Coordinates of C-alpha atoms and ligand atoms in Angstrom, one line a residue:
X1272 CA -23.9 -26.0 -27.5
X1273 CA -23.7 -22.6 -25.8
X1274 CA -20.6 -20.9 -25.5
X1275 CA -17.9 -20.8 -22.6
X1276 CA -18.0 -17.8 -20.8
X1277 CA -15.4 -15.4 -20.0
X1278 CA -15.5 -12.9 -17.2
X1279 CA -12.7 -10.4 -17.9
X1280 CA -12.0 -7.3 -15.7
X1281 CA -12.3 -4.2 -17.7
X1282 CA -10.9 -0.6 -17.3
X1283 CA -11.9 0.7 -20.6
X1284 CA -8.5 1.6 -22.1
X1285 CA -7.0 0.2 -25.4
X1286 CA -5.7 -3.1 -23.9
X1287 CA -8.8 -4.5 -22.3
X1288 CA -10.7 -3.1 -24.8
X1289 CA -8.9 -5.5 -27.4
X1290 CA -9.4 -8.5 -24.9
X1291 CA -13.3 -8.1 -25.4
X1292 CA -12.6 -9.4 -29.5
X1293 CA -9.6 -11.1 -28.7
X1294 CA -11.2 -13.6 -25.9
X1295 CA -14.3 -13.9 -28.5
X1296 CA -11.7 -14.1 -31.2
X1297 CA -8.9 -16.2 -29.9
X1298 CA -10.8 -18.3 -27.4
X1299 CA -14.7 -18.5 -29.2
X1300 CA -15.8 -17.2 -25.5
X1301 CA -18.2 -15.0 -24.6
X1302 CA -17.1 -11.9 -23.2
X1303 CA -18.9 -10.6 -19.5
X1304 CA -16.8 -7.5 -18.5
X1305 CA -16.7 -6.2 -15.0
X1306 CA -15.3 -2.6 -13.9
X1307 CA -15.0 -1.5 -10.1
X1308 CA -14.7 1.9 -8.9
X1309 CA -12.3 2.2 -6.3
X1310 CA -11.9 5.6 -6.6
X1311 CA -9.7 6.3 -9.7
X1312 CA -10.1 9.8 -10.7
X1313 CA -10.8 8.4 -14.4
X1314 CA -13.8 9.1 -16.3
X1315 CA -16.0 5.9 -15.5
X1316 CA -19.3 6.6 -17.4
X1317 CA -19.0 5.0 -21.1
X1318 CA -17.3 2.2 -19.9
X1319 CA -20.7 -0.3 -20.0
X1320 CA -21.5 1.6 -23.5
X1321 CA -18.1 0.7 -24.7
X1322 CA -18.0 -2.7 -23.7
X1323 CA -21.7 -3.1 -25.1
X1324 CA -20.1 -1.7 -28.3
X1325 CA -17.6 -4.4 -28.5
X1326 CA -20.1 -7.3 -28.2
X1327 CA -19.9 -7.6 -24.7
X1328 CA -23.0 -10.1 -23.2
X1329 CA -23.3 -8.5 -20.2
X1330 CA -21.3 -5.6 -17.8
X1331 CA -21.2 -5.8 -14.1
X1332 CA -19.7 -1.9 -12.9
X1333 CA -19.6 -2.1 -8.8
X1334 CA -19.2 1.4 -7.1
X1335 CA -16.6 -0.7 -4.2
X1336 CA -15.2 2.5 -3.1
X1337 CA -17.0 2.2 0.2
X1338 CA -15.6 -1.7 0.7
X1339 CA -12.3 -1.0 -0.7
X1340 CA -11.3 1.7 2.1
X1341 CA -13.2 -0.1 4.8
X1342 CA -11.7 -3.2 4.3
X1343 CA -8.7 -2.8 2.7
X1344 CA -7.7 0.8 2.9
X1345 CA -8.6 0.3 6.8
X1346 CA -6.0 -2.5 7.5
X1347 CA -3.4 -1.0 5.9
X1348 CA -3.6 2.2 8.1
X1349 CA -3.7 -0.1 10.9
X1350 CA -0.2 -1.8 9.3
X1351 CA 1.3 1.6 8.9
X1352 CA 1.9 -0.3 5.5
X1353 CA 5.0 0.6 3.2
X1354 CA 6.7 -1.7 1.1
X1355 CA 10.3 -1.4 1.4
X1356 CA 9.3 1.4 4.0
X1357 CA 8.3 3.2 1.2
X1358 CA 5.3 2.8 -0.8
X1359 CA 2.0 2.4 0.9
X1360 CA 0.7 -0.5 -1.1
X1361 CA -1.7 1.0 -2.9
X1362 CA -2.4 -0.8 -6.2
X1363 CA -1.3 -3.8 -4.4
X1364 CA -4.4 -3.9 -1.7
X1365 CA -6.5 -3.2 -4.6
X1366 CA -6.0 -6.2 -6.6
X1367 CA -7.8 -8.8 -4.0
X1368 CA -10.5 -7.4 -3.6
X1369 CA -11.2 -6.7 -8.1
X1370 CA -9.8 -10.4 -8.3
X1371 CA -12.3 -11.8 -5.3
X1372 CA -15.4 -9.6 -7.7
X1373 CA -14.3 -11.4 -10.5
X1374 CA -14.7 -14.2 -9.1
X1375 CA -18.4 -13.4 -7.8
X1376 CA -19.3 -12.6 -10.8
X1377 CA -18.2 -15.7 -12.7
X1378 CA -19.8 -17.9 -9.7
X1379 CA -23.0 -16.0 -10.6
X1380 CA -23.2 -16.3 -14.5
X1381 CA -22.1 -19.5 -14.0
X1382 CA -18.7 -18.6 -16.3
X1383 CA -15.6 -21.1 -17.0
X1384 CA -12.9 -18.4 -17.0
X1385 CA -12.0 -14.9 -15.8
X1386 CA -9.7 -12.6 -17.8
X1387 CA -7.2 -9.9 -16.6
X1388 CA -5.2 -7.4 -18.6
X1389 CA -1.9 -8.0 -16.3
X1390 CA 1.5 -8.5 -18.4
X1391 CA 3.9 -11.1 -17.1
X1392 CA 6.5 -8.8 -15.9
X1393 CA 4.5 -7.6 -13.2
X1394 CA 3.6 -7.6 -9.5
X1395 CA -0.3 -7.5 -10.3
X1396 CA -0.8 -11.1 -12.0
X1397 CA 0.7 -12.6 -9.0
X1398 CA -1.8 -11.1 -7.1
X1399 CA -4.9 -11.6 -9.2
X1400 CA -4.2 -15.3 -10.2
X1401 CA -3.2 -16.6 -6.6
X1402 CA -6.7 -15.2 -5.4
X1403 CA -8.5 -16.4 -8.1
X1404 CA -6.8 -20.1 -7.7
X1405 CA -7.6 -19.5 -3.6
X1406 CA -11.1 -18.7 -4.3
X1407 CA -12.1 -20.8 -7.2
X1408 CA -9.4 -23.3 -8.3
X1409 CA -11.9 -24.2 -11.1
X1410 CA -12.0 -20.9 -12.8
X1411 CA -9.3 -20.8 -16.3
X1412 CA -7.5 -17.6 -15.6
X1413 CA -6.8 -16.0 -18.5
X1414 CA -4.4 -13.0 -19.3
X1415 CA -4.1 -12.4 -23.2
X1416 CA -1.5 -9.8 -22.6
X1417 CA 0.7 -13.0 -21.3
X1418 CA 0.0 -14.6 -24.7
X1419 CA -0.2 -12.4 -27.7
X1420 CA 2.7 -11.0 -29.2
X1421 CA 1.9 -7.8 -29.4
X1422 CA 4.2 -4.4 -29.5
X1423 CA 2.4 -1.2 -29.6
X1424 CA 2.5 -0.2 -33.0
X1425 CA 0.7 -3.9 -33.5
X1426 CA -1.6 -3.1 -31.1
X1427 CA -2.5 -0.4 -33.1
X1428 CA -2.8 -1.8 -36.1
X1429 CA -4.9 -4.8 -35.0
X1430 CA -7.6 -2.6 -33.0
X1431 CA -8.0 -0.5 -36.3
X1432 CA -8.3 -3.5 -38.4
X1433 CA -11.3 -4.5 -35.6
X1434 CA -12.6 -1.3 -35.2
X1435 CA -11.5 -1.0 -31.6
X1436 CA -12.1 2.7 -30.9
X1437 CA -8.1 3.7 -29.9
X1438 CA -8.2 6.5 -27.0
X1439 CA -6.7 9.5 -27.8
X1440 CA -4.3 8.8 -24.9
X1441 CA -3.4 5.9 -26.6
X1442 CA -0.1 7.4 -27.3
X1443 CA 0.7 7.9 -23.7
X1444 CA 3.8 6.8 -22.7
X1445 CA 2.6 6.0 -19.3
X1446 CA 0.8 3.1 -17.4
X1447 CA -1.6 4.5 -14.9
X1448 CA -2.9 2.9 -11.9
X1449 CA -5.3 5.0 -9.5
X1450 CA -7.4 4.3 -6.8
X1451 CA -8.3 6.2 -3.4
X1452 CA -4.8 5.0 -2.0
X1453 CA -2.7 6.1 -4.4
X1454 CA -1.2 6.7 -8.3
X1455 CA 1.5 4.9 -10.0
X1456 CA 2.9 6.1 -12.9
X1457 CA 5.4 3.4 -14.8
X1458 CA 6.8 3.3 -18.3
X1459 CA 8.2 5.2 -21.1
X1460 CA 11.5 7.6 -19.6
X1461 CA 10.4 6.4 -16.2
X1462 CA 12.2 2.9 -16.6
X1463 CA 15.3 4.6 -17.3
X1464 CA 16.1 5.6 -13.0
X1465 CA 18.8 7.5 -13.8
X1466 CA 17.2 10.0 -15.7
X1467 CA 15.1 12.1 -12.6
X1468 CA 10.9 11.7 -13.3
X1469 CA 9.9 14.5 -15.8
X1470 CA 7.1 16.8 -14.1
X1471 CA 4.2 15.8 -16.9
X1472 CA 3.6 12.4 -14.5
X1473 CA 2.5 14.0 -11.8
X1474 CA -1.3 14.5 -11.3
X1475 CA -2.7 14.4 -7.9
X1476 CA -0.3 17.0 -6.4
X1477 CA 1.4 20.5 -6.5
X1478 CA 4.8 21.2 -7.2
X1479 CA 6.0 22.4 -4.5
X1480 CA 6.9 25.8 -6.1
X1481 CA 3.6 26.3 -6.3
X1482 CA 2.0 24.9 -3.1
X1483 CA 1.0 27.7 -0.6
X1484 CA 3.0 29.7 1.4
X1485 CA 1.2 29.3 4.4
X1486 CA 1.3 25.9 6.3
X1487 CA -2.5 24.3 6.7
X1488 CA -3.1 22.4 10.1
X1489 CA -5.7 19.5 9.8
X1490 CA -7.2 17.1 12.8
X1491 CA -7.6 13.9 11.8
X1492 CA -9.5 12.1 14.6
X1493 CA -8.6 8.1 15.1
X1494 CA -11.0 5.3 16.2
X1495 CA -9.6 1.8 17.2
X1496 CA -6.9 2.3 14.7
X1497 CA -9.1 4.1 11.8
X1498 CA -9.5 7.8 10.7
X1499 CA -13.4 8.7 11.1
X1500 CA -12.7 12.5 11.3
X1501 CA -11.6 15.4 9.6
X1502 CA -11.4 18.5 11.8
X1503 CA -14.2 17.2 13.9
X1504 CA -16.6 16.2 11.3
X1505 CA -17.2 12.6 10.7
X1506 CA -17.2 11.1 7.0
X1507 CA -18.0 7.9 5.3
X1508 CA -13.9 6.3 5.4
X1509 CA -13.7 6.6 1.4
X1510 CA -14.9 10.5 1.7
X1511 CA -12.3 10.9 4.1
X1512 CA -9.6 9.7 2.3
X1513 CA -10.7 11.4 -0.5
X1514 CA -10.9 14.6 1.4
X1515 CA -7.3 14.1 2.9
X1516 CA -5.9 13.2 -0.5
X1517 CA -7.2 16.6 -2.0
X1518 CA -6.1 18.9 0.5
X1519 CA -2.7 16.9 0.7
X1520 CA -1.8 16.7 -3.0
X1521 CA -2.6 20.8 -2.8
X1522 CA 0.3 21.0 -0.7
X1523 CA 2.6 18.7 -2.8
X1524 CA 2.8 15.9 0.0
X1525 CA 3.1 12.5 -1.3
X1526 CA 5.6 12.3 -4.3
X1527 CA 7.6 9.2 -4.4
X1528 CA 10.0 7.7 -6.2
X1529 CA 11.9 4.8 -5.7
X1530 CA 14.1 1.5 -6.4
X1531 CA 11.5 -1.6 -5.8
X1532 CA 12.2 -5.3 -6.0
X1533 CA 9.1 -7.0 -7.7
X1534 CA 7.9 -10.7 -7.0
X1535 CA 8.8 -11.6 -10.1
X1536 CA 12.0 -10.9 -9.8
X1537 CA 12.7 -7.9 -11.1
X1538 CA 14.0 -4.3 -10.1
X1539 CA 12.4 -1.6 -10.8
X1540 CA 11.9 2.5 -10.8
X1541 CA 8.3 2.3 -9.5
X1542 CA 7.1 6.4 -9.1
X1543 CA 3.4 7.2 -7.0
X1544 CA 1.7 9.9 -5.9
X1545 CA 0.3 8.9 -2.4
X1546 CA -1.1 12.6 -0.8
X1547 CA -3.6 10.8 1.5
X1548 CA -1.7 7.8 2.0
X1549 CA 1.4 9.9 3.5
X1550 CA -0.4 11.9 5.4
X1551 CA -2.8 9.3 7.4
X1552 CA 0.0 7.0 7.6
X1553 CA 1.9 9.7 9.5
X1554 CA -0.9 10.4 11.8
X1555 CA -1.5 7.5 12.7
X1556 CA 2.1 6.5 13.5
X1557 CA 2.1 9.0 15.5
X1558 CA -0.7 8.1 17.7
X1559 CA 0.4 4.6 18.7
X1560 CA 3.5 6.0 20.0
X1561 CA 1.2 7.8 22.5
X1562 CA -1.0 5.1 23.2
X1563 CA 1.1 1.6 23.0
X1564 CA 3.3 0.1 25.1
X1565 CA 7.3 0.3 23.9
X1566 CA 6.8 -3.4 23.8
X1567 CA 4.1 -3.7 21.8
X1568 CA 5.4 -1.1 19.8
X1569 CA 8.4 -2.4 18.9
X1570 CA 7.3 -5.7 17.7
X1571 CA 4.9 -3.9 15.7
X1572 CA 7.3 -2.3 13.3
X1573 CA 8.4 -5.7 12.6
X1574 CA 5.0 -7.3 12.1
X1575 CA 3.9 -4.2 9.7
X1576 CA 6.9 -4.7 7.9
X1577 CA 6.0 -8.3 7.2
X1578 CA 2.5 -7.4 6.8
X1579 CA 3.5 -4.6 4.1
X1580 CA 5.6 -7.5 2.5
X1581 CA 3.1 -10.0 2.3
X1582 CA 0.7 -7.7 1.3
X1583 CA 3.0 -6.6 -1.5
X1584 CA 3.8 -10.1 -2.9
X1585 CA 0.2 -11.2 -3.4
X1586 CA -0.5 -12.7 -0.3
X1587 CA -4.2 -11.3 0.8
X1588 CA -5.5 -15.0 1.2
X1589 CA -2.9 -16.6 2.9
X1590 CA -3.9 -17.4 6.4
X1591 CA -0.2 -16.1 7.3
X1592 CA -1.4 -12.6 6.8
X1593 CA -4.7 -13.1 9.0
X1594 CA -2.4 -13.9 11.2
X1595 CA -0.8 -10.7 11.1
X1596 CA -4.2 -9.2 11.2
X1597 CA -4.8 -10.8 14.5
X1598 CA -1.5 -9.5 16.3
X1599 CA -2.6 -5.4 14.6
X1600 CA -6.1 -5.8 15.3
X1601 CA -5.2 -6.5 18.6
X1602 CA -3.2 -3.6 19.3
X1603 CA -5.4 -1.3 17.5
X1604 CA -8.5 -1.3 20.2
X1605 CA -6.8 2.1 22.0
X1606 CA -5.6 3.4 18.8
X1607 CA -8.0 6.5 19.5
X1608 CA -7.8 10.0 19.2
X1609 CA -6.6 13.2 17.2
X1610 CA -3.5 14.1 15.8
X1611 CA -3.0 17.9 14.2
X1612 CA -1.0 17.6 11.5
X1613 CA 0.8 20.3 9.6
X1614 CA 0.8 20.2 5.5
X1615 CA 3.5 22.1 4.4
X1616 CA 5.3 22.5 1.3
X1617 CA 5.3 18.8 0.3
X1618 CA 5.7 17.2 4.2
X1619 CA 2.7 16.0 6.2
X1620 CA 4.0 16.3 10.4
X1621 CA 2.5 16.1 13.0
X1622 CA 2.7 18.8 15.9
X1623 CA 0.4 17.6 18.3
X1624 CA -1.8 14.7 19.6
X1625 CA -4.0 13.7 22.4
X1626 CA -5.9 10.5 23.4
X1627 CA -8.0 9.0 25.8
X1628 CA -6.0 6.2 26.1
X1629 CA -2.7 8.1 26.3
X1630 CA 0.3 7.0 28.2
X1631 CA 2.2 10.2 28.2
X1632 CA 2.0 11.2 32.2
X1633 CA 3.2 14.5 32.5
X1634 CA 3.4 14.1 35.7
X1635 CA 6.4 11.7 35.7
X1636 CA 7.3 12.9 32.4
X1637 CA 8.3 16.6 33.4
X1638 CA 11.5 17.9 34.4
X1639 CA 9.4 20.9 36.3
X1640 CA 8.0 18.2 39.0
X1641 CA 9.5 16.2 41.7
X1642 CA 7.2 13.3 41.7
X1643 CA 7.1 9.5 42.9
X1644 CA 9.2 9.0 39.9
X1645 CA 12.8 8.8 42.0
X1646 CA 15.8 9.7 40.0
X1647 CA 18.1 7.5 42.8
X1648 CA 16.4 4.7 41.1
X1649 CA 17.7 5.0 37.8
X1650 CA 21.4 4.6 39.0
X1651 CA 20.8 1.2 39.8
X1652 CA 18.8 0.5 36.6
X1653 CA 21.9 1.6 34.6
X1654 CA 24.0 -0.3 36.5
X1655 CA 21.9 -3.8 35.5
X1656 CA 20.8 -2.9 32.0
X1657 CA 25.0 -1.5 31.4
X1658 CA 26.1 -5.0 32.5
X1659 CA 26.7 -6.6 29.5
X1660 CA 27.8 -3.8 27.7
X1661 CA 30.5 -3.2 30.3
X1662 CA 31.6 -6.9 30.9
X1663 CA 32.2 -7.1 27.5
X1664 CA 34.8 -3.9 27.5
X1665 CA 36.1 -5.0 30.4
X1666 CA 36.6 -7.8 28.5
X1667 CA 38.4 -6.4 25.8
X1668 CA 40.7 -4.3 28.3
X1669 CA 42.4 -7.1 29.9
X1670 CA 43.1 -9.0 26.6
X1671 CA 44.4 -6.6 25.1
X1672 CA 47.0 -6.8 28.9
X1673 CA 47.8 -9.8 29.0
X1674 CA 46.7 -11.1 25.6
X1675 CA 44.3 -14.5 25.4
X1676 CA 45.1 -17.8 28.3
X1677 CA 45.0 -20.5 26.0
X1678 CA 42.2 -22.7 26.5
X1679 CA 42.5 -26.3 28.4
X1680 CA 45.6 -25.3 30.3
X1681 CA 44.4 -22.9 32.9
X1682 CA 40.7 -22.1 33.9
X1683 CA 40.7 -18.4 33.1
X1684 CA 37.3 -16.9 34.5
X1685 CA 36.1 -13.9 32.9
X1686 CA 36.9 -10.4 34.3
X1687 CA 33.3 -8.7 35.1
X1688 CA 35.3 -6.1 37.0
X1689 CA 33.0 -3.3 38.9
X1690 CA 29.9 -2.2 37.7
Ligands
LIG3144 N1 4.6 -1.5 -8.5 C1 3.3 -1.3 -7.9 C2 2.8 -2.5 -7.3 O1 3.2 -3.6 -7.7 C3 2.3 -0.6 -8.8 C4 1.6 -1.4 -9.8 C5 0.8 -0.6 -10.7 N2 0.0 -1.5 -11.6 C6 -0.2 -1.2 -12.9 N3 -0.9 -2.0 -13.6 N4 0.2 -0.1 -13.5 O2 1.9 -2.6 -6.5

């Protein structure tokens, strides 16, 4: 009988390394592993060599750089998204799309079971399992981490004993996540939140003693809602970001670190480095409130929040968040033009914008022009938009008179006085 097969997502490092013998090991499977670029800054080369090396039957290593920005970079600009208005979602977008791969792949090698390296504290097997389950409910999700024992000392000590090559990062007290959105850095002195992050996490950007003096002013031109240029040149959407990210992170922009409540319950010191995140994010914020309506605006901070939220807690699939798609996508279609914005010593602002599809009418803006914008008018605007406002002091005035009628003895009607 030939063996079950496994499809197990692989980064390369010391844990998913062990999975490969574990899962053949533990679970008699064999082991496919599958690695996706999405733009971590890692070394990505000997990862098929290694996983051939650990008896791996077959690699699958997809260069989705291109289709993780486009498709789920590309939304997330259009959601302004930040979780807890804070972090920009950036390992969280990426898990749908490694977990929808997986997924692929297993449907092609006809496998019985995927395999993640997620632990069961975290925010990322939420995400990974409920797509999986959406996608393929037949598929056995595995995640050894969820099931063995191990501390790291014993990790140690079993990948010697199986002649598991152990990184000489292995010792590093960090877990790194990376991918064209964004860093996260958790673990080791970092779970302690009242100790401030020691500088040795940071990768992708300057401190900002040593960022340059001079401020550097970059156009970043919008197109229904996406960036597609960088001081007038086009680029591919994942050369973009990478683009903005370096030129960013030189300035120190991006640095975050914050309190977070994970699905699972728990709270947590999360810490990224987001250069390219924080400073589209901010352009393009800034263009809708040129080009939107103040209504469509303001129910658009609520539905990013939720999207941000959703996002977060695993929800990719769920039509809910389609939903949400439909109400952004929507307001996106005049999301067009450029916005100059100034990187300086760890801020990205913006200082000026312009758009075809601008609202802005200088005309009845200025205070320089008498226009068909008349003044008298707004005295009898203020007068109906004050009116509840000043019923209710009125209100309060002659209470506090003649104190409160009580009620079934005399028909009191409410003072309204002049307005
Ligand atoms: N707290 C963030 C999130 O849930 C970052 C997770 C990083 N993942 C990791 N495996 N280190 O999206």
């Amino acid at each position: 009988m030939p063996k079950d097969k496994v499809i197990l997502a692989y980064s390369g490092g010391l844990d998913t390394s062990m999975m490969v013998k574990w899962l053949q090991m533990e679970y008699g499977m064999d082991v496919i592993t599958c690695n996706l670029d999405v733009g971590q800054d890692k070394e990505l080369k000997g990862i098929e060599e290694k996983a051939w090396k650990l008896g791996a039957i077959n690699h699958y290593g997809f260069d989705a750089k291109e289709e993780f920005a486009k498709e789920y970079i590309f939304p997330a600009i259009k959601a302004n998204a930040l979780y807890m208005g804070t972090y920009p979602v950036s390992s969280s977008i990426s898990r749908p799309l490694i977990a929808k791969k997986l997924v692929e792949v297993a449907e092609m090698e006809d496998a019985q079971a995927v395999a993640h390296g997620c632990t069961g504290k975290g925010n990322d097997q939420v995400r990974f399992d409920l797509t999986i389950k959406a996608l393929n409910p037949k598929l056995k999700i595995i995640a050894p981490v969820r099931e063995w024992k191990f501390d790291r000392a014993g990790q140690i000590e079993w990948s010697k004993k199986h002649d598991i090559p152990i990184p000489v990062t292995a010792d590093s007290p960090y877990s790194i996540d990376e991918n064209l959105w964004g860093r996260s850095i958790e673990g080791g002195i970092l779970e302690h939140p009242d100790i401030p992050v020691p500088d040795d996490i940071w990768d992708w950007t300057a401190d900002i003693m040593n960022t340059p003096d001079e401020a550097k002013y970059i156009k970043i031109g919008f197109e229904a809602g996406v960036p597609v240029s960088l001081d007038g040149v086009n680029y591919n959407p994942h050369e973009l970001i990478m683009k903005v990210r370096d030129l960013a992170g030189k300035h120190g922009i991006g640095r975050i670190e914050h309190m977070e409540d994970r699905i699972v319950g728990l709270k947590t010191r999360e810490t990224y480095e987001v250069p390219a995140s924080e400073t589209i994010i901010n352009a393009h914020l800034d263009l809708e409130k040129m080009v939107l309506t103040r209504h469509q605006k303001l129910l658009k901070y609520e539905i990013d929040h939720k999207w941000a939220t959703a996002v977060y807690q695993g929800l990719w699939i769920d039509p809910y968040k389609e939903d949400l798609d439909a109400y952004i996508n929507s307001t996106q279609k005049n999301v067009t033009g450029v916005v100059t914005m100034k990187l300086h010593k760890g801020t990205a602002k913006p200082v000026s914008r312009e758009s075809p599809f601008s609202l802005y009418d200088y005309n009845l803006a200025s205070f320089d022009i008498n226009t068909h914008y008349d003044q008298g008018d707004a005295i009898g605007f203020i007068n109906l938009w004050g009116l509840p406002s000043v019923s209710a002091w009125n209100l309060k005035r002659k209470i506090a008179d003649e104190g409160i009628k009580e009620m079934g003895k005399k028909v009191v009607p409410v003072p309204t006085g002049d307005y």
